[in-house]
mmCIF file of C-alpha atoms and ligand atoms in Angstrom:
data_model
loop_
_atom_site.group_PDB
_atom_site.id
_atom_site.type_symbol
_atom_site.label_atom_id
_atom_site.label_comp_id
_atom_site.label_asym_id
_atom_site.label_seq_id
_atom_site.Cartn_x
_atom_site.Cartn_y
_atom_site.Cartn_z
ATOM 1 C CA MET O 1 16.547 -9.118 4.118
ATOM 2 C CA ASN O 2 19.487 -9.522 1.807
ATOM 3 C CA ARG O 3 17.963 -8.329 -1.466
ATOM 4 C CA ASN O 4 15.087 -6.332 -2.790
ATOM 5 C CA ILE O 5 11.905 -7.871 -4.079
ATOM 6 C CA ILE O 6 10.978 -4.690 -5.937
ATOM 7 C CA GLU O 7 12.825 -1.521 -6.906
ATOM 8 C CA LEU O 8 11.274 1.646 -8.306
ATOM 9 C CA SER O 9 13.268 4.373 -9.967
ATOM 10 C CA GLU O 10 11.777 7.801 -10.811
ATOM 11 C CA VAL O 11 8.346 6.270 -11.425
ATOM 12 C CA LYS O 12 5.712 8.663 -12.769
ATOM 13 C CA ARG O 13 2.066 8.138 -13.598
ATOM 14 C CA THR O 14 -0.388 10.770 -14.827
ATOM 15 C CA TYR O 15 -4.080 10.584 -15.715
ATOM 16 C CA PRO O 16 -5.862 12.732 -18.270
ATOM 17 C CA VAL O 17 -8.711 14.777 -16.785
ATOM 18 C CA SER O 18 -10.864 17.552 -18.208
ATOM 19 C CA ARG O 19 -10.142 21.089 -17.011
ATOM 20 C CA GLY O 20 -13.643 21.628 -15.721
ATOM 21 C CA VAL O 21 -17.242 20.468 -15.991
ATOM 22 C CA PHE O 22 -17.907 22.678 -19.031
ATOM 23 C CA SER O 23 -14.499 22.356 -20.641
ATOM 24 C CA LEU O 24 -13.548 19.946 -23.394
ATOM 25 C CA SER O 25 -9.819 20.549 -23.063
ATOM 26 C CA LYS O 26 -7.740 18.046 -21.140
ATOM 27 C CA THR O 27 -4.987 18.342 -18.601
ATOM 28 C CA THR O 28 -3.217 15.735 -16.469
ATOM 29 C CA VAL O 29 -3.210 14.752 -12.799
ATOM 30 C CA LYS O 30 0.276 13.918 -11.572
ATOM 31 C CA ALA O 31 -0.821 11.019 -9.352
ATOM 32 C CA VAL O 32 2.669 9.554 -8.853
ATOM 33 C CA ASN O 33 5.333 12.104 -9.593
ATOM 34 C CA GLY O 34 8.816 10.564 -9.519
ATOM 35 C CA ILE O 35 9.088 7.860 -6.852
ATOM 36 C CA THR O 36 12.323 6.016 -6.112
ATOM 37 C CA LEU O 37 11.817 3.280 -3.546
ATOM 38 C CA HIS O 38 12.583 -0.349 -2.769
ATOM 39 C CA VAL O 39 11.041 -3.133 -0.719
ATOM 40 C CA GLY O 40 13.350 -5.743 0.775
ATOM 41 C CA ASP O 41 12.771 -9.497 0.823
ATOM 42 C CA GLY O 42 10.541 -10.333 3.777
ATOM 43 C CA GLU O 43 10.102 -6.667 4.619
ATOM 44 C CA THR O 44 6.933 -4.676 5.313
ATOM 45 C CA LEU O 45 7.046 -1.190 3.879
ATOM 46 C CA GLY O 46 4.332 1.098 5.201
ATOM 47 C CA LEU O 47 3.059 3.761 2.821
ATOM 48 C CA VAL O 48 1.287 6.700 4.429
ATOM 49 C CA GLY O 49 -0.120 10.012 3.276
ATOM 50 C CA GLU O 50 -3.274 12.056 3.017
ATOM 51 C CA SER O 51 -6.087 11.001 0.733
ATOM 52 C CA GLY O 52 -5.250 11.776 -2.902
ATOM 53 C CA CYS O 53 -1.451 11.697 -2.468
ATOM 54 C CA GLY O 54 -1.099 8.759 -4.868
ATOM 55 C CA LYS O 55 -0.992 5.683 -2.605
ATOM 56 C CA SER O 56 -3.511 3.594 -4.546
ATOM 57 C CA THR O 57 -1.968 4.579 -7.866
ATOM 58 C CA LEU O 58 1.397 3.406 -6.565
ATOM 59 C CA ALA O 59 -0.244 0.140 -5.438
ATOM 60 C CA ARG O 60 -1.611 -0.468 -8.938
ATOM 61 C CA LEU O 61 1.812 0.234 -10.434
ATOM 62 C CA LEU O 62 3.495 -2.183 -8.006
ATOM 63 C CA THR O 63 1.133 -5.004 -8.929
ATOM 64 C CA GLY O 64 1.448 -4.388 -12.673
ATOM 65 C CA LEU O 65 -2.264 -3.504 -12.937
ATOM 66 C CA GLU O 66 -1.123 -0.228 -14.488
ATOM 67 C CA LYS O 67 2.024 0.859 -16.253
ATOM 68 C CA PRO O 68 4.095 3.913 -15.374
ATOM 69 C CA ASP O 69 4.409 6.765 -17.909
ATOM 70 C CA SER O 70 8.124 6.800 -17.181
ATOM 71 C CA GLY O 71 10.673 5.388 -14.766
ATOM 72 C CA SER O 72 11.452 1.744 -14.071
ATOM 73 C CA ILE O 73 10.038 -0.950 -11.825
ATOM 74 C CA ILE O 74 12.256 -3.983 -11.286
ATOM 75 C CA PHE O 75 10.591 -7.017 -9.751
ATOM 76 C CA LYS O 76 12.788 -9.951 -8.667
ATOM 77 C CA GLY O 77 15.645 -8.605 -10.761
ATOM 78 C CA LYS O 78 13.637 -8.235 -13.986
ATOM 79 C CA ALA O 79 11.613 -5.314 -15.403
ATOM 80 C CA LEU O 80 8.039 -5.678 -14.203
ATOM 81 C CA ASP O 81 6.646 -5.534 -17.750
ATOM 82 C CA GLN O 82 8.861 -8.461 -18.798
ATOM 83 C CA TRP O 83 6.903 -10.805 -16.556
ATOM 84 C CA THR O 84 3.695 -12.135 -18.089
ATOM 85 C CA ALA O 85 0.374 -11.327 -16.437
ATOM 86 C CA ALA O 86 0.081 -14.999 -15.424
ATOM 87 C CA GLU O 87 3.527 -14.966 -13.825
ATOM 88 C CA LEU O 88 2.778 -11.737 -11.965
ATOM 89 C CA GLY O 89 -0.580 -13.145 -10.878
ATOM 90 C CA THR O 90 1.184 -15.894 -8.958
ATOM 91 C CA MET O 91 3.923 -13.687 -7.481
ATOM 92 C CA VAL O 92 2.131 -10.448 -6.564
ATOM 93 C CA GLN O 93 -1.251 -10.239 -4.872
ATOM 94 C CA MET O 94 -3.419 -7.467 -3.488
ATOM 95 C CA VAL O 95 -5.686 -7.205 -0.471
ATOM 96 C CA PHE O 96 -8.154 -4.340 -0.771
ATOM 97 C CA GLN O 97 -9.854 -2.109 1.749
ATOM 98 C CA ASP O 98 -13.435 -3.180 1.292
ATOM 99 C CA PRO O 99 -13.962 -6.881 2.009
ATOM 100 C CA TYR O 100 -17.609 -6.450 0.950
ATOM 101 C CA SER O 101 -16.922 -5.491 -2.647
ATOM 102 C CA SER O 102 -13.652 -7.363 -3.228
ATOM 103 C CA LEU O 103 -15.248 -10.837 -2.907
ATOM 104 C CA ASN O 104 -17.725 -11.905 -5.596
ATOM 105 C CA PRO O 105 -21.048 -12.353 -3.723
ATOM 106 C CA ARG O 106 -22.255 -15.081 -6.108
ATOM 107 C CA HIS O 107 -19.250 -17.351 -5.580
ATOM 108 C CA ARG O 108 -18.663 -19.723 -2.692
ATOM 109 C CA ILE O 109 -15.656 -19.031 -0.454
ATOM 110 C CA GLY O 110 -13.868 -22.157 -1.688
ATOM 111 C CA SER O 111 -14.249 -21.070 -5.291
ATOM 112 C CA ILE O 112 -13.028 -17.528 -4.476
ATOM 113 C CA ILE O 113 -9.925 -18.809 -2.712
ATOM 114 C CA SER O 114 -9.106 -21.415 -5.360
ATOM 115 C CA GLU O 115 -9.627 -19.266 -8.460
ATOM 116 C CA GLY O 116 -5.905 -18.688 -9.076
ATOM 117 C CA MET O 117 -5.073 -22.339 -8.494
ATOM 118 C CA ARG O 118 -7.760 -23.442 -10.960
ATOM 119 C CA ILE O 119 -6.693 -20.943 -13.635
ATOM 120 C CA ASN O 120 -3.102 -22.106 -13.310
ATOM 121 C CA ASN O 121 -4.017 -25.823 -13.160
ATOM 122 C CA LEU O 122 -2.304 -26.301 -9.835
ATOM 123 C CA GLY O 123 -3.820 -29.677 -9.045
ATOM 124 C CA ASN O 124 -6.933 -31.764 -9.512
ATOM 125 C CA ARG O 125 -10.253 -31.054 -7.777
ATOM 126 C CA LYS O 126 -9.369 -33.068 -4.700
ATOM 127 C CA GLU O 127 -5.948 -31.508 -4.297
ATOM 128 C CA ILE O 128 -7.318 -27.995 -4.716
ATOM 129 C CA ALA O 129 -10.117 -28.665 -2.198
ATOM 130 C CA ALA O 130 -7.538 -29.935 0.308
ATOM 131 C CA ARG O 131 -5.420 -26.823 -0.233
ATOM 132 C CA VAL O 132 -8.487 -24.598 0.304
ATOM 133 C CA ASP O 133 -9.159 -26.359 3.632
ATOM 134 C CA GLU O 134 -5.552 -25.810 4.646
ATOM 135 C CA LEU O 135 -5.692 -22.111 3.682
ATOM 136 C CA LEU O 136 -8.938 -21.569 5.597
ATOM 137 C CA VAL O 137 -7.334 -22.999 8.737
ATOM 138 C CA GLN O 138 -4.222 -20.899 8.154
ATOM 139 C CA VAL O 139 -6.288 -17.690 8.230
ATOM 140 C CA GLY O 140 -8.266 -18.724 11.307
ATOM 141 C CA LEU O 141 -11.430 -19.991 9.570
ATOM 142 C CA ARG O 142 -12.762 -23.551 9.279
ATOM 143 C CA PRO O 143 -12.791 -25.991 6.318
ATOM 144 C CA GLU O 144 -16.617 -26.099 6.342
ATOM 145 C CA HIS O 145 -16.629 -22.382 5.491
ATOM 146 C CA ALA O 146 -15.580 -23.289 1.924
ATOM 147 C CA THR O 147 -19.171 -23.947 0.859
ATOM 148 C CA ARG O 148 -20.571 -20.693 2.237
ATOM 149 C CA TYR O 149 -21.054 -17.332 0.500
ATOM 150 C CA PRO O 150 -19.409 -13.997 1.412
ATOM 151 C CA HIS O 151 -22.623 -12.507 2.855
ATOM 152 C CA GLU O 152 -22.581 -15.143 5.596
ATOM 153 C CA PHE O 153 -19.386 -13.640 7.031
ATOM 154 C CA SER O 154 -18.454 -10.583 9.070
ATOM 155 C CA GLY O 155 -16.100 -7.906 7.708
ATOM 156 C CA GLY O 156 -13.129 -9.356 9.581
ATOM 157 C CA GLN O 157 -13.867 -12.888 8.363
ATOM 158 C CA ARG O 158 -14.183 -11.652 4.791
ATOM 159 C CA GLN O 159 -10.800 -10.003 5.070
ATOM 160 C CA ARG O 160 -9.451 -13.372 6.260
ATOM 161 C CA VAL O 161 -10.906 -14.920 3.088
ATOM 162 C CA ALA O 162 -9.236 -12.192 0.997
ATOM 163 C CA ILE O 163 -5.943 -12.997 2.728
ATOM 164 C CA ALA O 164 -6.403 -16.741 2.058
ATOM 165 C CA ARG O 165 -6.991 -15.934 -1.614
ATOM 166 C CA ALA O 166 -3.874 -13.735 -1.657
ATOM 167 C CA ILE O 167 -1.579 -16.397 -0.155
ATOM 168 C CA ALA O 168 -3.056 -19.319 -2.123
ATOM 169 C CA MET O 169 -0.419 -19.055 -4.851
ATOM 170 C CA ASN O 170 2.538 -18.560 -2.473
ATOM 171 C CA PRO O 171 3.226 -15.004 -3.646
ATOM 172 C CA ASP O 172 6.443 -13.088 -2.982
ATOM 173 C CA LEU O 173 4.709 -9.757 -2.442
ATOM 174 C CA ILE O 174 1.298 -8.706 -1.173
ATOM 175 C CA VAL O 175 0.193 -5.114 -1.597
ATOM 176 C CA CYS O 176 -2.359 -4.332 1.117
ATOM 177 C CA ASP O 177 -4.360 -1.190 0.295
ATOM 178 C CA GLU O 178 -6.027 0.027 3.525
ATOM 179 C CA PRO O 179 -6.775 -3.608 4.483
ATOM 180 C CA VAL O 180 -8.146 -2.874 7.965
ATOM 181 C CA SER O 181 -9.608 0.622 7.483
ATOM 182 C CA ALA O 182 -13.159 -0.680 7.055
ATOM 183 C CA LEU O 183 -12.981 -2.941 10.117
ATOM 184 C CA ASP O 184 -13.860 -2.328 13.774
ATOM 185 C CA VAL O 185 -10.831 -1.418 15.867
ATOM 186 C CA SER O 186 -11.022 -4.698 17.836
ATOM 187 C CA VAL O 187 -11.012 -6.712 14.597
ATOM 188 C CA GLN O 188 -8.225 -4.600 13.059
ATOM 189 C CA ALA O 189 -5.695 -5.955 15.568
ATOM 190 C CA GLN O 190 -6.666 -9.567 14.796
ATOM 191 C CA VAL O 191 -6.261 -9.075 11.052
ATOM 192 C CA LEU O 192 -2.943 -7.262 11.529
ATOM 193 C CA ASN O 193 -1.692 -10.111 13.725
ATOM 194 C CA LEU O 194 -2.775 -12.619 11.087
ATOM 195 C CA LEU O 195 -0.857 -10.720 8.394
ATOM 196 C CA LYS O 196 2.204 -10.657 10.652
ATOM 197 C CA SER O 197 2.096 -14.368 11.439
ATOM 198 C CA ILE O 198 1.632 -15.253 7.762
ATOM 199 C CA GLN O 199 4.643 -13.135 6.890
ATOM 200 C CA LYS O 200 6.715 -14.873 9.540
ATOM 201 C CA GLU O 201 5.691 -18.283 8.271
ATOM 202 C CA PHE O 202 6.142 -17.664 4.543
ATOM 203 C CA GLY O 203 8.774 -14.900 4.519
ATOM 204 C CA LEU O 204 6.876 -12.752 2.032
ATOM 205 C CA SER O 205 7.064 -8.984 1.586
ATOM 206 C CA TYR O 206 4.267 -6.503 2.158
ATOM 207 C CA VAL O 207 3.573 -3.008 0.995
ATOM 208 C CA PHE O 208 1.078 -1.796 3.551
ATOM 209 C CA ILE O 209 -0.910 1.288 2.610
ATOM 210 C CA SER O 210 -2.838 3.200 5.239
ATOM 211 C CA HIS O 211 -3.730 6.687 6.336
ATOM 212 C CA ASP O 212 -3.805 5.448 9.941
ATOM 213 C CA LEU O 213 -0.478 6.113 11.669
ATOM 214 C CA SER O 214 -1.034 3.633 14.472
ATOM 215 C CA VAL O 215 -1.903 0.775 12.119
ATOM 216 C CA VAL O 216 1.205 1.464 10.039
ATOM 217 C CA SER O 217 3.461 1.598 13.101
ATOM 218 C CA HIS O 218 2.221 -1.826 14.239
ATOM 219 C CA ILE O 219 3.078 -3.692 11.086
ATOM 220 C CA SER O 220 5.851 -1.867 9.181
ATOM 221 C CA ASP O 221 9.628 -2.289 9.254
ATOM 222 C CA ARG O 222 10.051 0.974 7.354
ATOM 223 C CA VAL O 223 7.621 3.747 6.528
ATOM 224 C CA ALA O 224 7.470 5.902 3.389
ATOM 225 C CA VAL O 225 5.612 9.216 3.741
ATOM 226 C CA MET O 226 3.997 10.508 0.535
ATOM 227 C CA TYR O 227 2.703 13.947 -0.327
ATOM 228 C CA LEU O 228 1.245 15.001 -3.687
ATOM 229 C CA GLY O 229 2.689 12.056 -5.566
ATOM 230 C CA MET O 230 6.185 12.406 -4.110
ATOM 231 C CA LEU O 231 8.128 10.987 -1.187
ATOM 232 C CA MET O 232 8.908 13.206 1.795
ATOM 233 C CA GLU O 233 10.719 10.735 4.002
ATOM 234 C CA VAL O 234 11.528 7.020 4.177
ATOM 235 C CA SER O 235 12.771 5.727 7.531
ATOM 236 C CA PRO O 236 12.764 2.638 9.747
ATOM 237 C CA THR O 237 9.479 2.755 11.663
ATOM 238 C CA GLU O 238 10.920 3.326 15.144
ATOM 239 C CA ASP O 239 13.170 6.172 13.987
ATOM 240 C CA LEU O 240 10.380 7.831 12.034
ATOM 241 C CA TYR O 241 8.017 7.861 15.003
ATOM 242 C CA ARG O 242 10.680 8.805 17.559
ATOM 243 C CA ASP O 243 12.495 11.421 15.531
ATOM 244 C CA PRO O 244 10.702 12.453 12.345
ATOM 245 C CA LEU O 245 12.995 14.326 9.957
ATOM 246 C CA HIS O 246 10.660 15.969 7.476
ATOM 247 C CA PRO O 247 8.514 18.916 8.698
ATOM 248 C CA TYR O 248 5.498 17.195 7.102
ATOM 249 C CA THR O 249 6.114 13.955 9.051
ATOM 250 C CA ARG O 250 6.581 16.012 12.235
ATOM 251 C CA ILE O 251 3.259 17.783 11.795
ATOM 252 C CA LEU O 252 1.459 14.514 11.162
ATOM 253 C CA LEU O 253 2.928 12.930 14.279
ATOM 254 C CA ASP O 254 2.510 16.011 16.500
ATOM 255 C CA ALA O 255 -1.175 15.980 15.667
ATOM 256 C CA VAL O 256 -1.553 12.446 16.974
ATOM 257 C CA PRO O 257 -2.712 12.344 20.609
ATOM 258 C CA VAL O 258 -0.459 9.977 22.529
ATOM 259 C CA PRO O 259 -3.066 7.759 24.272
ATOM 260 C CA ASP O 260 -4.967 7.055 21.090
ATOM 261 C CA PRO O 261 -2.837 7.346 17.989
ATOM 262 C CA SER O 262 -5.541 6.022 15.670
ATOM 263 C CA VAL O 263 -6.049 9.410 14.085
ATOM 264 C CA ARG O 264 -6.727 9.593 10.387
ATOM 265 C CA PHE O 265 -4.736 11.930 8.209
ATOM 266 C CA GLU O 266 -7.947 13.526 7.040
ATOM 267 C CA GLU O 267 -8.489 14.806 10.583
ATOM 268 C CA VAL O 268 -5.014 16.274 10.913
ATOM 269 C CA ALA O 269 -4.925 20.053 10.854
ATOM 270 C CA ILE O 270 -2.198 21.423 8.614
ATOM 271 C CA SER O 271 -2.304 25.081 7.682
ATOM 272 C CA GLY O 272 -3.491 25.803 4.161
ATOM 273 C CA GLU O 273 -5.309 23.713 1.595
ATOM 274 C CA MET O 274 -3.779 20.653 0.002
ATOM 275 C CA PRO O 275 -2.770 21.865 -3.489
ATOM 276 C CA SER O 276 -4.111 20.075 -6.551
ATOM 277 C CA PRO O 277 -2.001 17.320 -8.133
ATOM 278 C CA ILE O 278 -3.013 18.867 -11.485
ATOM 279 C CA SER O 279 -0.654 21.768 -10.832
ATOM 280 C CA PRO O 280 1.531 20.812 -7.861
ATOM 281 C CA PRO O 281 3.648 23.605 -6.326
ATOM 282 C CA SER O 282 7.124 24.128 -7.756
ATOM 283 C CA GLY O 283 10.165 22.880 -5.857
ATOM 284 C CA CYS O 284 9.138 20.936 -2.779
ATOM 285 C CA PRO O 285 5.379 20.271 -3.086
ATOM 286 C CA PHE O 286 4.936 20.840 0.664
ATOM 287 C CA HIS O 287 6.542 24.312 0.694
ATOM 288 C CA PRO O 288 3.298 26.403 0.702
ATOM 289 C CA ARG O 289 2.224 24.694 3.948
ATOM 290 C CA CYS O 290 5.625 24.148 5.552
ATOM 291 C CA PRO O 291 6.452 26.017 8.785
ATOM 292 C CA MET O 292 10.178 25.748 8.026
ATOM 293 C CA VAL O 293 9.954 27.028 4.446
ATOM 294 C CA MET O 294 13.066 28.699 2.955
ATOM 295 C CA GLU O 295 13.627 30.566 -0.292
ATOM 296 C CA ILE O 296 15.095 27.565 -2.072
ATOM 297 C CA CYS O 297 12.031 25.382 -1.306
ATOM 298 C CA SER O 298 9.837 26.945 -4.001
ATOM 299 C CA LYS O 299 12.671 26.872 -6.538
ATOM 300 C CA GLU O 300 14.278 23.453 -6.351
ATOM 301 C CA ARG O 301 12.851 20.037 -5.828
ATOM 302 C CA PRO O 302 14.803 18.498 -2.944
ATOM 303 C CA ILE O 303 16.903 15.491 -3.846
ATOM 304 C CA MET O 304 17.054 12.463 -1.585
ATOM 305 C CA ARG O 305 19.387 12.944 1.381
ATOM 306 C CA ASP O 306 20.857 9.790 2.847
ATOM 307 C CA MET O 307 20.912 10.426 6.601
ATOM 308 C CA GLY O 308 22.456 7.028 7.446
ATOM 309 C CA LYS O 309 20.920 4.013 9.201
ATOM 310 C CA GLY O 310 18.462 3.567 6.355
ATOM 311 C CA ARG O 311 16.959 7.038 6.772
ATOM 312 C CA ASN O 312 16.186 9.119 3.701
ATOM 313 C CA VAL O 313 14.613 12.545 3.562
ATOM 314 C CA PHE O 314 13.634 14.858 0.713
ATOM 315 C CA CYS O 315 14.021 18.285 2.310
ATOM 316 C CA HIS O 316 16.286 21.334 1.876
ATOM 317 C CA LEU O 317 16.781 21.550 5.663
ATOM 318 C CA TYR O 318 19.257 18.679 5.372
HETATM 319 P P1 LIG G 1 -4.725 7.947 -2.586
HETATM 320 O O1 LIG G 1 -4.777 6.452 -2.753
HETATM 321 O O2 LIG G 1 -3.523 8.397 -1.822
HETATM 322 O O3 LIG G 1 -5.981 8.517 -2.044
HETATM 323 P P2 LIG G 1 -4.890 8.013 -5.495
HETATM 324 O O4 LIG G 1 -3.727 7.233 -6.009
HETATM 325 O O5 LIG G 1 -6.204 7.332 -5.463
HETATM 326 O O6 LIG G 1 -4.535 8.587 -4.042
HETATM 327 O O7 LIG G 1 -5.060 9.335 -6.350
HETATM 328 C C1 LIG G 1 -3.996 10.256 -6.600
HETATM 329 C C2 LIG G 1 -4.507 11.354 -7.515
HETATM 330 O O8 LIG G 1 -4.739 10.820 -8.811
HETATM 331 C C3 LIG G 1 -5.837 11.944 -7.065
HETATM 332 O O9 LIG G 1 -5.847 13.324 -7.378
HETATM 333 C C4 LIG G 1 -6.851 11.202 -7.902
HETATM 334 O O10 LIG G 1 -7.998 11.993 -8.122
HETATM 335 C C5 LIG G 1 -6.092 10.970 -9.189
HETATM 336 N N1 LIG G 1 -6.483 9.716 -9.866
HETATM 337 C C6 LIG G 1 -6.292 8.453 -9.425
HETATM 338 N N2 LIG G 1 -6.764 7.555 -10.309
HETATM 339 C C7 LIG G 1 -7.260 8.265 -11.352
HETATM 340 C C8 LIG G 1 -7.876 7.913 -12.598
HETATM 341 N N3 LIG G 1 -8.063 6.651 -12.955
HETATM 342 N N4 LIG G 1 -8.276 8.930 -13.402
HETATM 343 C C9 LIG G 1 -8.089 10.223 -13.067
HETATM 344 N N5 LIG G 1 -7.500 10.618 -11.914
HETATM 345 C C10 LIG G 1 -7.088 9.659 -11.059
#
């Protein structure tokens, strides 16, 4: 891990929304509200937070599917928007949550996996077919599966197909948005292990988005905790779980029963309602719900504190 595959600096993204059902006037949702973050070469960065905190928006920004309103995203040393869509398509891939809707039901598995290779003319028919066979074996399926359709597969197998499609072009980065959340717990572990072994073999980087703390702890080198479009804490996984710095991270982890940590953030009880990203609280966005709140917290947005050993926290306690 000697350099960064991607670096974000003060990235913001808003969406226009109407003020109410009967109102014509518009306001904006601050979906991603000033994120500074990097992902190292060959690293897995876990991204966790409650539903609506901006994880999927950040994923779309990382893959170039959307552009930030402000801030910079540097990918492989060059501004993300300086790469062409075709170039990005070979270097950055996504694996989505729902393996039922992310694979075109009318296309055969072989055609789904080889789409990128065909668009980019990466070989003749025979060569591409051979590569598809190889990819199917790599993800634990069989070459004869190439002629079948998505509906003939289970959820876990479909996610294996989605992974084969993602690695077909030898990408540098895969953004996985809740890739195992729709799968049975027994299948989740198999898919996570597959992702790990692929990373080991090809040395690629992952951004792994999930609201499931246990899933994130299994796969991530570092974890970034998001709240209302902002970062609360970024720490190496072991440190974050053993000694969380931010009061928000602490509450999330305290709420996880030790024998079965597969608790979803939605089930975690934190006092007070999650504020709206249309008008996030001043200062630290977590201050209205924080048990450690101080006067300064509603006034000033905390800057990033470098706590050493790769630990960063955005909190006035430090
Ligand atoms: P998460 O993935 O953490 O659930 P999202 O990135 O999907 O969060 O959403 C963050 C916030 O931005 C939410 O309040 C959501 O309603 C809003 N949002 C996301 N995408 C859009 C969009 N295309 N138009 C309007 N609002 C959006």
